[in-house]
Structure formats: structure tokens, C-alpha cells
Short mmCIF file of C-alpha atoms in Angstrom, two decimals:
data_model
loop_
_atom_site.label_atom_id
_atom_site.label_comp_id
_atom_site.label_asym_id
_atom_site.label_seq_id
_atom_site.Cartn_x
_atom_site.Cartn_y
_atom_site.Cartn_z
CA MET A 1 0.00 0.00 0.00
CA SER A 2 1.38 3.44 -0.90
CA ALA A 3 2.36 5.90 1.83
CA VAL A 4 -0.15 8.48 0.60
CA LYS A 5 -3.07 6.11 1.16
CA GLN A 6 -1.88 5.52 4.72
CA PHE A 7 -1.65 9.27 5.49
CA LEU A 8 -4.64 10.94 7.16
CA PRO A 9 -4.45 14.70 7.82
CA LEU A 10 -5.59 15.91 11.23
CA PHE A 11 -8.24 18.53 12.04
CA ASP A 12 -8.90 20.94 9.14
CA ARG A 13 -5.85 20.05 7.09
CA ILE A 14 -6.03 18.85 3.49
CA LEU A 15 -3.46 16.93 1.43
CA VAL A 16 -3.31 18.26 -2.14
CA SER A 17 -1.43 16.92 -5.16
CA ARG A 18 -0.26 20.03 -7.02
CA ALA A 19 -0.70 20.03 -10.81
CA VAL A 20 2.51 19.70 -12.85
CA ALA A 21 3.62 22.53 -15.15
CA ALA A 22 3.83 21.82 -18.87
CA LYS A 23 7.35 20.88 -19.98
CA THR A 24 6.68 21.34 -23.70
CA THR A 25 4.57 23.75 -25.72
CA LYS A 26 1.73 22.64 -27.96
CA GLY A 27 4.17 22.85 -30.86
CA GLY A 28 6.58 20.44 -29.14
CA ILE A 29 9.21 22.94 -27.99
CA MET A 30 10.89 21.94 -24.71
CA LEU A 31 10.65 24.62 -21.99
CA PRO A 32 13.52 25.19 -19.55
CA GLU A 33 12.67 24.97 -15.83
CA SER A 34 13.25 28.69 -15.37
CA SER A 35 10.39 29.55 -17.75
CA GLN A 36 7.87 27.05 -16.37
CA LYS A 37 5.17 28.64 -14.27
CA LYS A 38 4.25 27.35 -10.83
CA ILE A 39 0.73 25.96 -11.08
CA ASN A 40 -1.62 27.07 -8.29
CA GLU A 41 -4.06 24.26 -8.91
CA GLY A 42 -4.28 20.79 -7.44
CA VAL A 43 -6.43 17.78 -6.60
CA VAL A 44 -7.47 16.92 -3.05
CA VAL A 45 -5.99 13.54 -2.08
CA ALA A 46 -7.03 13.31 1.59
CA CYS A 47 -8.98 15.40 4.11
CA GLY A 48 -9.00 15.61 7.87
CA PRO A 49 -12.29 15.35 9.83
CA GLY A 50 -12.53 19.13 10.35
CA ALA A 51 -11.69 21.69 13.02
CA THR A 52 -13.52 21.95 16.32
CA ASP A 53 -15.13 25.12 17.64
CA SER A 54 -15.07 26.36 21.24
CA GLU A 55 -18.00 24.09 22.15
CA GLY A 56 -16.31 20.97 20.77
CA GLU A 57 -18.51 20.68 17.67
CA VAL A 58 -16.75 19.61 14.47
CA ILE A 59 -16.79 22.20 11.66
CA PRO A 60 -16.92 20.21 8.39
CA ILE A 61 -14.37 20.75 5.64
CA SER A 62 -15.56 22.56 2.50
CA VAL A 63 -13.86 20.18 0.01
CA ALA A 64 -13.85 16.43 -0.57
CA THR A 65 -11.34 13.95 -1.95
CA GLY A 66 -11.06 14.33 -5.72
CA ASP A 67 -12.03 18.03 -5.86
CA ARG A 68 -9.91 20.41 -7.95
CA VAL A 69 -8.90 23.42 -5.87
CA LEU A 70 -7.09 26.74 -6.29
CA LEU A 71 -4.11 27.11 -3.95
CA PRO A 72 -2.28 30.22 -2.75
CA GLU A 73 1.09 30.86 -4.36
CA TYR A 74 2.91 30.49 -1.05
CA GLY A 75 1.98 28.55 2.07
CA GLY A 76 1.31 25.03 3.16
CA THR A 77 3.79 22.33 4.05
CA LYS A 78 5.50 20.46 1.23
CA LEU A 79 5.58 16.67 1.64
CA THR A 80 7.02 13.93 -0.56
CA PHE A 81 5.53 10.45 -0.77
CA ASP A 82 6.81 7.88 -3.28
CA ASP A 83 8.78 10.58 -5.20
CA GLU A 84 5.65 12.72 -5.70
CA GLU A 85 5.23 16.14 -4.11
CA TYR A 86 2.15 17.10 -2.12
CA VAL A 87 1.08 20.16 -0.14
CA LEU A 88 -0.54 19.95 3.30
CA ILE A 89 -2.74 23.02 3.72
CA ARG A 90 -5.53 24.24 6.00
CA ASP A 91 -9.09 24.34 4.70
CA SER A 92 -9.28 28.11 5.31
CA GLU A 93 -6.20 28.72 3.11
CA ILE A 94 -7.77 27.21 -0.02
CA LEU A 95 -8.80 30.03 -2.35
CA GLY A 96 -11.52 28.25 -4.29
CA LYS A 97 -12.92 25.04 -5.72
CA PHE A 98 -13.48 24.27 -9.39
CA VAL A 99 -16.95 22.90 -10.10
CA LYS A 100 -17.92 20.98 -13.20
CA ALA A 101 -20.25 22.86 -15.52
CA THR A 102 -23.67 21.28 -15.77
CA SER A 103 -25.22 20.96 -19.20
CA SER A 104 -28.66 22.51 -19.46
#
């Protein structure tokens, strides 16, 4: 079993797999690392149960496993599992969630 599947964030923390920047253009030109942009988007891999308020009630997390989220440029704790990089971030630090468009 992989280490990421065995990892469970505590409280209101969320484990996010950051999207990888494109290494080539659509035309096939290789981009050097210095010109690759840092992607502020990722997929939620694991969620904690939520934070507790002053009365001991659990405040649920606003995202679920599999959601695509917008991350701040800086912040979070970088973790590496099985040679893949992840970010451990609080629920309140997530800037937004991408929702799938519904066809009408």
C-alpha cells in the first residue's frame, strides 16, 4: 500500500497533489525549468475530519477527496511520498474550488 493512502491529515488540514507545469509547448518545444510557471491548482488527495469550535462541535471541511482546488502561491507544508510532491494546507487557506459545468 502506498504511503499516501496511509496518510490521514488531522483537524482541518487537506493533502493536495499540485498540478505539474507543462514541460513542452503545444508545438513540441521543450521549456527550460526557469520559464515554467508554478501551477496554483491541485487535486485533493485526503482530508481531515474538520476543526472543532469552542464548544467541541466539528466544523466540516468545504472540500472532498477528488475536488480540484485553487491554492495560494505560497503557504502550506510540502511533503514527498513515493517521489511525488504534495502540499498539506488548512481548509481556510484554499482560495476556491473548481466545479464541473452542468449541461442545461
